Short mmCIF file of C-alpha atoms in Angstrom, two decimals:
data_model
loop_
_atom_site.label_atom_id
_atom_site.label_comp_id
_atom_site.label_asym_id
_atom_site.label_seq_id
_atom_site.Cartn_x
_atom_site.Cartn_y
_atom_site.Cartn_z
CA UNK A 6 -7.68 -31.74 3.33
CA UNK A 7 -7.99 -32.35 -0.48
CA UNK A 8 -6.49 -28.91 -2.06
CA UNK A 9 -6.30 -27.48 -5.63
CA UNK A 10 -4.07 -25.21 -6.47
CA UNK A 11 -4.34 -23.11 -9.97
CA UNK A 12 -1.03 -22.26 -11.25
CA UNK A 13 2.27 -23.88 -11.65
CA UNK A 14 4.38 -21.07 -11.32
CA UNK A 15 6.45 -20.36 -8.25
CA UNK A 16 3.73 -19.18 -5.73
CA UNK A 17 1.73 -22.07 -6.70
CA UNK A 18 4.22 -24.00 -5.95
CA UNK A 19 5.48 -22.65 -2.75
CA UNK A 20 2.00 -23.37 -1.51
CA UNK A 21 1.69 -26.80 -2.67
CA UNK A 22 4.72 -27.80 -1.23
CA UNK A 23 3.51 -26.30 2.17
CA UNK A 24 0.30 -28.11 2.18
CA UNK A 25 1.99 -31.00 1.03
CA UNK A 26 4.56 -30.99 3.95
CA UNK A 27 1.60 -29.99 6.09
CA UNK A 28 0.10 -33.29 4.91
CA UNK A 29 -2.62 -31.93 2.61
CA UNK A 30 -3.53 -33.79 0.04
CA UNK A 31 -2.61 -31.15 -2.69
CA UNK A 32 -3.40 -31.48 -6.58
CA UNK A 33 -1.92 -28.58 -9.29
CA UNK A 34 -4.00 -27.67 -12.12
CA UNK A 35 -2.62 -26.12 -15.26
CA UNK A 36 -4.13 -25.61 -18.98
CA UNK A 37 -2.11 -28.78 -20.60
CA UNK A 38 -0.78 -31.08 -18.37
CA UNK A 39 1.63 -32.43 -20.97
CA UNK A 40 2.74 -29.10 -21.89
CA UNK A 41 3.68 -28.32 -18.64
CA UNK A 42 5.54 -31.75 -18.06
CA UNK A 43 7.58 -30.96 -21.29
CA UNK A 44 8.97 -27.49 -20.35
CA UNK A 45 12.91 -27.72 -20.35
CA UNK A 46 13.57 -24.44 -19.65
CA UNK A 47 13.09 -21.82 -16.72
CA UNK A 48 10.49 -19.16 -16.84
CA UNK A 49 11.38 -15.57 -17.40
CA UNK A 50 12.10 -15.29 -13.41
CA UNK A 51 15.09 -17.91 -13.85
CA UNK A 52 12.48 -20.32 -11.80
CA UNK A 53 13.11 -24.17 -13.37
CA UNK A 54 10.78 -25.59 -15.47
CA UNK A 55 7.62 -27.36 -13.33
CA UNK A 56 9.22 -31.01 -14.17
CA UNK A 57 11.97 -30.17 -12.03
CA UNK A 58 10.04 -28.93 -8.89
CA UNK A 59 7.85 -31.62 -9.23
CA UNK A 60 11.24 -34.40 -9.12
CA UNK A 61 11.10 -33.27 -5.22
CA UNK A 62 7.61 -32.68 -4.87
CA UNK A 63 6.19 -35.84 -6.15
CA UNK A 64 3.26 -35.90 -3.53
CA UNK A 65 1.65 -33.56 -5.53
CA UNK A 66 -0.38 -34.65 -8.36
CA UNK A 67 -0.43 -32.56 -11.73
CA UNK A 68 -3.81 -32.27 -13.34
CA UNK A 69 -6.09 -30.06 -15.32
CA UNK A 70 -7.62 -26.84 -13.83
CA UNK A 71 -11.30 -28.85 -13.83
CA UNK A 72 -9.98 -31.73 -12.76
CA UNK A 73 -7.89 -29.61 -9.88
CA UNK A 74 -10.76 -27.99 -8.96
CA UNK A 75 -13.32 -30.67 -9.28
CA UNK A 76 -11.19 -33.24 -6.57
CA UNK A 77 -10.51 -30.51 -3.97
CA UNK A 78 -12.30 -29.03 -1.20
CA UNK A 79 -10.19 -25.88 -0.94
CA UNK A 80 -8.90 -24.17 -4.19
CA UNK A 81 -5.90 -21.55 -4.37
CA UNK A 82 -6.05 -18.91 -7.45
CA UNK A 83 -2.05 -18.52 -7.91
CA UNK A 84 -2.21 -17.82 -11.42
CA UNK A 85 -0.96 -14.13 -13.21
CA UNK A 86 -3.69 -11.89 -12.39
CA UNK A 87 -4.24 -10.91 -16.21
CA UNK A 88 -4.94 -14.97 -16.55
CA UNK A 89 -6.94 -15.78 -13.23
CA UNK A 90 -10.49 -14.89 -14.74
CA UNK A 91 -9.91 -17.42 -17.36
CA UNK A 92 -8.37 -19.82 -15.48
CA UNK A 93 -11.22 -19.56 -13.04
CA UNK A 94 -13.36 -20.54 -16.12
CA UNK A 95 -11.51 -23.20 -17.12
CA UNK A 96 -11.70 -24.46 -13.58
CA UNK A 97 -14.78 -24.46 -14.25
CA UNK A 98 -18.19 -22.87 -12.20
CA UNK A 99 -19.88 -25.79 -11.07
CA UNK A 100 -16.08 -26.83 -9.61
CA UNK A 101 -15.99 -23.40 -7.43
CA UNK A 102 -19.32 -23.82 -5.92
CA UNK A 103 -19.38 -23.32 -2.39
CA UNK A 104 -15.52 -23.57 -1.61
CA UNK A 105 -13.53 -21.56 -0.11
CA UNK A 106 -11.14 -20.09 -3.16
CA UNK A 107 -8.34 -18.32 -1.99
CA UNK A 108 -7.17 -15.49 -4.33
CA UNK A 109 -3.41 -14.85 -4.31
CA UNK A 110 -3.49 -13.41 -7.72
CA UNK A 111 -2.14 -9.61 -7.95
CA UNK A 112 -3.57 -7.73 -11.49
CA UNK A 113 -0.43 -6.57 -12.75
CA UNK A 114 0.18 -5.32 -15.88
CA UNK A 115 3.93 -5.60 -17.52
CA UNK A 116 2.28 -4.65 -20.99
CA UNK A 117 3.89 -0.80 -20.24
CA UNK A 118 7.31 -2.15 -19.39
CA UNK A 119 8.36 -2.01 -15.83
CA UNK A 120 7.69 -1.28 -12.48
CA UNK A 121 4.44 -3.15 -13.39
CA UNK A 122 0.70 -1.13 -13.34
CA UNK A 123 -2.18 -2.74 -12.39
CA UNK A 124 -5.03 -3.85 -14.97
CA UNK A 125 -7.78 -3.11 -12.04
CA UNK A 126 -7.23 -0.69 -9.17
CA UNK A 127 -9.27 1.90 -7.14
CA UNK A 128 -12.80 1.60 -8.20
CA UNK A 129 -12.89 -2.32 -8.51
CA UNK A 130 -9.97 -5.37 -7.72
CA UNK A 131 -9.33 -8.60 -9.16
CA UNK A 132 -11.18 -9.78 -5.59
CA UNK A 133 -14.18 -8.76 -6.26
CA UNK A 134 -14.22 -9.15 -10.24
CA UNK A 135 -13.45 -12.90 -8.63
CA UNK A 136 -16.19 -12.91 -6.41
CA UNK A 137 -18.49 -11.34 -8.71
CA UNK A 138 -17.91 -14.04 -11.68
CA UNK A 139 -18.21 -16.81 -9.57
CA UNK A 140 -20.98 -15.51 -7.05
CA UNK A 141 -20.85 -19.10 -5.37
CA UNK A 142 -17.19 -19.05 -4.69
CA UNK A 143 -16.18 -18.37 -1.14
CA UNK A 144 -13.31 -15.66 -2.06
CA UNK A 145 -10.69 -14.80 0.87
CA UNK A 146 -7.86 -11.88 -0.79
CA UNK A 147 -4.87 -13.07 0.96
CA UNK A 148 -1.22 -13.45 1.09
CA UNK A 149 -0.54 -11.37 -2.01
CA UNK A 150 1.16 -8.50 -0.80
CA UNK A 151 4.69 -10.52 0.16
CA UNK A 152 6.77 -12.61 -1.87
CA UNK A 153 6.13 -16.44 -2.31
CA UNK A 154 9.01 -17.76 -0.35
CA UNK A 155 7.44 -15.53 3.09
CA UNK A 156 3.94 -16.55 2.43
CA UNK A 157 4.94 -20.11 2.90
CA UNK A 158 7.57 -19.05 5.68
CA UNK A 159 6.89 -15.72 7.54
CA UNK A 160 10.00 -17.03 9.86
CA UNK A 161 12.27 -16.51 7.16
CA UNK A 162 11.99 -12.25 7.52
CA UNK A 163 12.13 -10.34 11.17
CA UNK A 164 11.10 -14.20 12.69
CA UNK A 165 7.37 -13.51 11.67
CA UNK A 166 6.94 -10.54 13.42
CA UNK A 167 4.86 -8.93 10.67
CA UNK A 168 1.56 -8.99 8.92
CA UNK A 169 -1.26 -11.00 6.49
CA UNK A 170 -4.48 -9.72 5.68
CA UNK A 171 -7.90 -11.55 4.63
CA UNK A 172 -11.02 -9.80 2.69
CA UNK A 173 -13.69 -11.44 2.29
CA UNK A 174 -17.49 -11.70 2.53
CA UNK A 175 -17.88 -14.98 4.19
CA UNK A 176 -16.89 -15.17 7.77
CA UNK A 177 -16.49 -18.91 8.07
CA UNK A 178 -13.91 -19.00 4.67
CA UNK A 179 -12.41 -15.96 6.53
CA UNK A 180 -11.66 -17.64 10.19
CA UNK A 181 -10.93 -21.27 7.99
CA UNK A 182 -8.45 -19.37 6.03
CA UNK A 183 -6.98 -17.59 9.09
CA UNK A 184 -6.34 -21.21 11.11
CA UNK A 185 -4.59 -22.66 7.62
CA UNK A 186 -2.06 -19.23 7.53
CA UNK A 187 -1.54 -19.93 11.35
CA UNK A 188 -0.24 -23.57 10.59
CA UNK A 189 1.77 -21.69 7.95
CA UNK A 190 3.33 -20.30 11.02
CA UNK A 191 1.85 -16.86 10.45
CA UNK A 192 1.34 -14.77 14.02
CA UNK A 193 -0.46 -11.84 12.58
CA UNK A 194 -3.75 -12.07 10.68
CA UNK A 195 -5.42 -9.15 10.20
CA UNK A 196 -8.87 -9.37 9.29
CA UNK A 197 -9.86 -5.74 6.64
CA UNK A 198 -13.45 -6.78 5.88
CA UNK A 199 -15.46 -7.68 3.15
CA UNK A 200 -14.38 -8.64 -0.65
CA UNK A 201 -14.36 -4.49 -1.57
CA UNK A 202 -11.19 -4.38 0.48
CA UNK A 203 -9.00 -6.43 -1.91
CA UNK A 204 -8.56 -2.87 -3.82
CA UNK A 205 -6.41 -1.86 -0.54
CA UNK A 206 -3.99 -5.00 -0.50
CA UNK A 207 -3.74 -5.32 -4.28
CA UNK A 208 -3.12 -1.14 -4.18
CA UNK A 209 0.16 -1.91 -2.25
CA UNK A 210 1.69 -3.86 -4.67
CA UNK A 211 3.26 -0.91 -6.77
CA UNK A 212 4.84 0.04 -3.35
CA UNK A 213 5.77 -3.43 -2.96
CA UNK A 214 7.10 -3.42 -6.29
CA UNK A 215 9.30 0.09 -5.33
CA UNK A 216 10.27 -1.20 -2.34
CA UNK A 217 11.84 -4.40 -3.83
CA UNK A 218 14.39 -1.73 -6.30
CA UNK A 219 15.09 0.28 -2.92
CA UNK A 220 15.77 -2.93 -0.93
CA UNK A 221 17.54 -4.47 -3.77
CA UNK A 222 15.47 -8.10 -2.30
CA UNK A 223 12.40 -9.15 -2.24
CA UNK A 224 12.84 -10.47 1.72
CA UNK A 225 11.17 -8.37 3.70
CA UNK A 226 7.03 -8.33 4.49
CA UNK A 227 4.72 -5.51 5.71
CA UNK A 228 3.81 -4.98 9.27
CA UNK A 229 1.36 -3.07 10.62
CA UNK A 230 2.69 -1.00 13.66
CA UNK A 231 1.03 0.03 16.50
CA UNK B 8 14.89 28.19 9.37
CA UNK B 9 11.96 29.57 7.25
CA UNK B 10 9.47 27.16 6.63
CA UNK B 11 5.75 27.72 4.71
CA UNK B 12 3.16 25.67 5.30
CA UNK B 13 0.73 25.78 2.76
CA UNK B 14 -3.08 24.32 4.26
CA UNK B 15 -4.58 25.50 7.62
CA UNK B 16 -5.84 21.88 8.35
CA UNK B 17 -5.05 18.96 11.03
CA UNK B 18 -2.23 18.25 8.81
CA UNK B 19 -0.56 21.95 8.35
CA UNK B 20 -1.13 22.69 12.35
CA UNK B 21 0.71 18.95 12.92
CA UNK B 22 3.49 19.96 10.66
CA UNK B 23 3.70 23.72 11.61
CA UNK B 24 3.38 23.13 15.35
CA UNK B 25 6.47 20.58 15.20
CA UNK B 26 8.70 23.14 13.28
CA UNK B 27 7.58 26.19 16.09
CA UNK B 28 8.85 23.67 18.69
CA UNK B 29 11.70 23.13 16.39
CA UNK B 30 12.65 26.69 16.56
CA UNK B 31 12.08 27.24 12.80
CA UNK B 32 10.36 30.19 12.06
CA UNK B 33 6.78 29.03 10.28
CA UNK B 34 3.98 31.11 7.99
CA UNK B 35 1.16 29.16 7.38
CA UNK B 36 -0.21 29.84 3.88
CA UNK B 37 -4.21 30.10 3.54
CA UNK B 38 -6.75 31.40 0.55
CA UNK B 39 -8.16 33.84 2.43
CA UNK B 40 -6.58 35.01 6.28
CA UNK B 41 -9.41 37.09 7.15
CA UNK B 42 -11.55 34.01 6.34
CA UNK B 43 -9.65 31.65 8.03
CA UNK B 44 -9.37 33.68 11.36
CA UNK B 45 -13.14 33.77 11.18
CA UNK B 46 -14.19 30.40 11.36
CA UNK B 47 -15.84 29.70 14.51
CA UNK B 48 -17.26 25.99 13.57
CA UNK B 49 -14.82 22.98 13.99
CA UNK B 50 -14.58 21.51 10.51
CA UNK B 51 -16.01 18.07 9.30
CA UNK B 52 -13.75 16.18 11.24
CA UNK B 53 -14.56 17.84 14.52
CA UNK B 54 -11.34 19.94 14.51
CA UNK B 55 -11.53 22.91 16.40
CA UNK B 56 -11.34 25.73 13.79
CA UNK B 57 -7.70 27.24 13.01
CA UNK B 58 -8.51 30.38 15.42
CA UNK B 59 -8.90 27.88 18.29
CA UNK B 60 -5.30 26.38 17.63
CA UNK B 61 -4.22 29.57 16.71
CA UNK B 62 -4.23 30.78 20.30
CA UNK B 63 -1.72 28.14 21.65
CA UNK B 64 0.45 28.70 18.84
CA UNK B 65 0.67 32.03 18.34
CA UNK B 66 4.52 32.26 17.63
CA UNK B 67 2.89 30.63 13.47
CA UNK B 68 2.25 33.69 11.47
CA UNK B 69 -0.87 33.49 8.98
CA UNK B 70 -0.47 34.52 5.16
CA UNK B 71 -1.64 34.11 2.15
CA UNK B 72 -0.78 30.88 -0.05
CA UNK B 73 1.45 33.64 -1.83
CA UNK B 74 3.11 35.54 0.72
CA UNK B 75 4.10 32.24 2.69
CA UNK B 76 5.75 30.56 -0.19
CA UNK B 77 7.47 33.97 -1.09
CA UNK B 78 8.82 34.34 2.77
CA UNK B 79 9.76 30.90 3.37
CA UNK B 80 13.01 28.50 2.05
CA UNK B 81 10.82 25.57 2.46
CA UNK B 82 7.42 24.39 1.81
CA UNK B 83 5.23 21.76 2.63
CA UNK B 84 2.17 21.21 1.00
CA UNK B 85 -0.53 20.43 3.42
CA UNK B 86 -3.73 20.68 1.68
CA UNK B 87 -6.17 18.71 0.48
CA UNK B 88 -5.00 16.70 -2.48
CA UNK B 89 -7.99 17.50 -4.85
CA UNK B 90 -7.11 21.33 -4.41
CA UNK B 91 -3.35 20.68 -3.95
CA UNK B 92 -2.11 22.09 -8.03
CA UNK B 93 -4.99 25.04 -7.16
CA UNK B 94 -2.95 26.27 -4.06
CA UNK B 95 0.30 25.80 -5.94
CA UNK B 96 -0.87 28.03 -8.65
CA UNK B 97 -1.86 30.55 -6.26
CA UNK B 98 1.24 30.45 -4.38
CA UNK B 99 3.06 31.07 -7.59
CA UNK B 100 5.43 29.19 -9.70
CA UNK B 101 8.30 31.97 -8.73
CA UNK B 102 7.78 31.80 -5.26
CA UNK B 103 8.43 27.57 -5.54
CA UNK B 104 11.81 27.73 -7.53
CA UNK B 105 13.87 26.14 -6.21
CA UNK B 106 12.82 25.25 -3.05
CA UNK B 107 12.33 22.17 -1.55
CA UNK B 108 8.63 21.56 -1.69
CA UNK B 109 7.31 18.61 1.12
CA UNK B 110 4.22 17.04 -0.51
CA UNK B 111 2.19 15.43 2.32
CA UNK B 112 -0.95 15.66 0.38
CA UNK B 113 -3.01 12.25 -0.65
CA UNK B 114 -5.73 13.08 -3.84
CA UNK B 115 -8.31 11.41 -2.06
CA UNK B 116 -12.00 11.34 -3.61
CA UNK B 117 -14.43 11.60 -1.12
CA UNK B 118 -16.98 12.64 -4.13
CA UNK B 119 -18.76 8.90 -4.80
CA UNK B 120 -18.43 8.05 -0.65
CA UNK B 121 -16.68 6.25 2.06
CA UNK B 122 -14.38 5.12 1.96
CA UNK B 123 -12.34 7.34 -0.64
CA UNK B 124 -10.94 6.21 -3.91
CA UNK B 125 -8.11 8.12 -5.48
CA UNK B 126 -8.09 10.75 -8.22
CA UNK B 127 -5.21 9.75 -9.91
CA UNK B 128 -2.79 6.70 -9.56
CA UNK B 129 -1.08 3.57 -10.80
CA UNK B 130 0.14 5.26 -13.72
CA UNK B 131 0.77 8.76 -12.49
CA UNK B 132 0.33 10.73 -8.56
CA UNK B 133 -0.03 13.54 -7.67
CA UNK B 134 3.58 13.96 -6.68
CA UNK B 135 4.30 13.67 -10.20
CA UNK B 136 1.45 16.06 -11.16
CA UNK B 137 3.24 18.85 -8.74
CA UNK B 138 6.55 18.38 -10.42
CA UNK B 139 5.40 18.28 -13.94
CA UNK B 140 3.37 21.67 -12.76
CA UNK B 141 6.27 23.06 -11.02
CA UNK B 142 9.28 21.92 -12.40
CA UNK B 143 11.57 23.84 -10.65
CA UNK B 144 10.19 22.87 -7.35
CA UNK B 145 12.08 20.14 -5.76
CA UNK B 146 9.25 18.18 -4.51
CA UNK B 147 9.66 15.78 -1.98
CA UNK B 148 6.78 13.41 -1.42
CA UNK B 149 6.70 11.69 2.31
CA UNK B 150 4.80 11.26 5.24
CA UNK B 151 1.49 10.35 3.17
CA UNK B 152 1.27 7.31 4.68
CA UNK B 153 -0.19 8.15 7.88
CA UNK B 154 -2.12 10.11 10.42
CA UNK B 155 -1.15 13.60 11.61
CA UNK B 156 -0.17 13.09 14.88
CA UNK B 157 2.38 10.40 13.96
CA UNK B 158 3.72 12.28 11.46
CA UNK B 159 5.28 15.04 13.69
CA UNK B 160 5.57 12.60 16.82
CA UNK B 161 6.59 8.88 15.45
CA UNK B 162 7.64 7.65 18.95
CA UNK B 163 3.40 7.81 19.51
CA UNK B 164 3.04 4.68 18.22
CA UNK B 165 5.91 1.24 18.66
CA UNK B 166 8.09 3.07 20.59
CA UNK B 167 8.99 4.47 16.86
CA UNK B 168 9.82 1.42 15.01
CA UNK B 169 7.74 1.87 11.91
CA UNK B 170 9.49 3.52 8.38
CA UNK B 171 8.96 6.74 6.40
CA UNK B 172 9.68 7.07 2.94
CA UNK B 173 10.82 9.52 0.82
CA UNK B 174 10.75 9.94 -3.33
CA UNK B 175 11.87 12.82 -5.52
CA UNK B 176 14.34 13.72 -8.13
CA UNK B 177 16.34 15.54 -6.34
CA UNK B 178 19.12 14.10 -4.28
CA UNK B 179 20.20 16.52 -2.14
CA UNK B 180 16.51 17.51 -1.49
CA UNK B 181 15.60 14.00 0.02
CA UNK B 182 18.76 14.07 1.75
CA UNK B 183 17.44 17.35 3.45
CA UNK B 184 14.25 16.60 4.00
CA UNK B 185 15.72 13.36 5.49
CA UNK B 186 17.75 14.93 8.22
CA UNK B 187 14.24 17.09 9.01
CA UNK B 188 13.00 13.82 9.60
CA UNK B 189 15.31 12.80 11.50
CA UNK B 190 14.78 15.94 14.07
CA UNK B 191 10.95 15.06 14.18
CA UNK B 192 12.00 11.86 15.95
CA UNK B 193 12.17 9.67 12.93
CA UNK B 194 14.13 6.77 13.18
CA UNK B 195 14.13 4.85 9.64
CA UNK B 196 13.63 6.28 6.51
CA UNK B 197 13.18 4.46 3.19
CA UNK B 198 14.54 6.59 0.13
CA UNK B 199 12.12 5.04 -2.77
CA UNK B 200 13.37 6.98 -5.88
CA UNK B 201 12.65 8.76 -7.88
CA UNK B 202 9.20 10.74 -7.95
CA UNK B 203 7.50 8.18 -9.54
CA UNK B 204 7.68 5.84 -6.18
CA UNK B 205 5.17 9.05 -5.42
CA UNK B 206 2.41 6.39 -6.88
CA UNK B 207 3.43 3.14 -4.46
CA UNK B 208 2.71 5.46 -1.32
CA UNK B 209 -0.33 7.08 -2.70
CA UNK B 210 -1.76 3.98 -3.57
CA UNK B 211 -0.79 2.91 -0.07
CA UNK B 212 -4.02 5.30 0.96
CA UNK B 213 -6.63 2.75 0.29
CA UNK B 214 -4.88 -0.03 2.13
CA UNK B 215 -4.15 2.80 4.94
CA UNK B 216 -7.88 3.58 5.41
CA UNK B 217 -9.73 -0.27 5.38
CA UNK B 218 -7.03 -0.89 7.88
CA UNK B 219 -8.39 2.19 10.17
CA UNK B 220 -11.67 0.64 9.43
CA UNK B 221 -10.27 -2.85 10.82
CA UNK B 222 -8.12 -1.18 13.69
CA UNK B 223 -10.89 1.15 14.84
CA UNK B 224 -8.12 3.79 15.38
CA UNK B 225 -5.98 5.80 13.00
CA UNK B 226 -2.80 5.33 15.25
CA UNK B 227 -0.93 2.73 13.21
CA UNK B 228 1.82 3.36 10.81
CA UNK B 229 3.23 0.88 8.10
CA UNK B 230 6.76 -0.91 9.14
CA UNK B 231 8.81 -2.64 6.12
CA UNK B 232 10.07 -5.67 8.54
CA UNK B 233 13.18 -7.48 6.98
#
């Protein structure tokens, strides 16, 4: 499968370098391709710059966000969520049409210092503002409420004994989406419904964000007991 | 001990029939007793009304908001979040200081339909609205996050291995309200912070509810696996 991931931060590439060891054929988009080959130092995380990922990644080609999107049949929004709608745009409409785009993104705010806020919550959800720009766009809302390392590997925490979700409106992106996080190695995929119920996983993230200071580590996932 | 439930609803009756069996000594709190005692109808959600209950657990004395704050050494708010500051008023700020003060409720909106968006969150709770009201309450916000029944009985659902959480200012109040816990049959419980981790668990609501919608049952309760 011929995937495009937007983003070049570290949960785009923790899921390039999945598909890519999964034997995808996996492109990354970003807004300046030279830019982001010339970046020396590590983002504000302490992640290293994208040249070094990409020294051990090499599979993976580097592109712009149209080009990304315009090669691939399966697209992955890993971008900030204050940046995804524009991204999106720069992707490009025609690009989105009738694939499946899975949204990652979380709409956090740092503007207000930290924990984070979200810029969308409630009423509405980066999901559905998604799904709403790009009506043609088959959005699935998944793996954001865990931290990139456990998307990729769910064995690494309580050997995957825990839980992803999927919203969406399209029941055939929906079950795709669910076989690709099985070969992920995920057990658990729980399916909440249509695009509306984005606002519920992207809600958790405060908690996830207070549960990282009380845990002092981002290693641990949310299951669903019953 | 003397505990005061404030709320004569599924949630109060879960909280103040665990205590009885407890051997605490329990008021529930209501607006009006001679009211309350009247109902004959079960309420929206097909509860039987509090007269019904009242009969199997007649060891729970009925009072007034007021007199069951003033008689008790802990509280535990149990009401409906939209009238939760409304039944703290009425129970009076002298009758709260000091005392711990369990806040179970969630401000759900059921005003614009199913399912319910929030009142207030991301940047502020309800929690936080009870202690900026009542700042000499030592609220404790916990056991939001799910259904009544699990709430008093945790073993109900995975033989009990799902979490709890607790935030608040106060130290020695969560540490209290902790070892409650504990006698209710809980086996893990998550200390978030301070009363501002009152907005991750609120905001866990929405997420809580799609996945009753998915699940088809409310017997589920969140588990932090690591």
């Amino acid at each position: 499968m011929k995937a495009g991931i937007l983003g070049t931060g570290a949960v785009g590439r923790a899921i390039a370098g999945k598909l890519t060891e999964l034997g995808h054929d996996v492109v990354i988009g970003t807004r300046n391709v030279a830019r982001t080959k010339a970046h020396v130092e590590p983002d504000y995380m302490g992640n290293p710059p994208f040249s070094v990922w990409h020294k051990t990644h090499d599979k993976v080609r580097l592109a712009t966000f149209a080009e990304a999107a315009a090669l691939s049949e399966l697209l992955v929004n890993a971008t900030a969520g204050m940046a995804s709608l524009d991204v999106l745009q720069a992707a490009g409409e025609k690009n989105l049409a009738g694939k499946i785009l899975i949204d990652i993104a979380n709409p956090l705010d740092f503007s207000k210092g930290m924990p984070p806020s979200l810029l969308v919550c409630n009423t509405d959800s980066l999901g559905e503002q998604i799904q709403r720009a790009f009506p043609t766009a088959r959005v699935v809302k998944t793996l954001n409420t865990m931290t990139n390392m456990i998307m990729a590997n769910p064995n690494l925490v309580a050997k995957g004994d825990h839980d992803v979700f999927v919203s969406g409106n399209d029941p055939d992106a929906k079950a795709r989406v669910t076989e690709l996080l099985k070969t992920f190695g995920w057990k658990h995929v729980i399916d909440l419904g249509d695009i509306t119920t984005a606002r519920g996983v992207e809600m958790v993230l405060p908690m996830w964000v207070r549960m990282m200071g009380a845990l002092q580590t981002p290693m641990f996932n949310f299951k669903v007991a019953r």
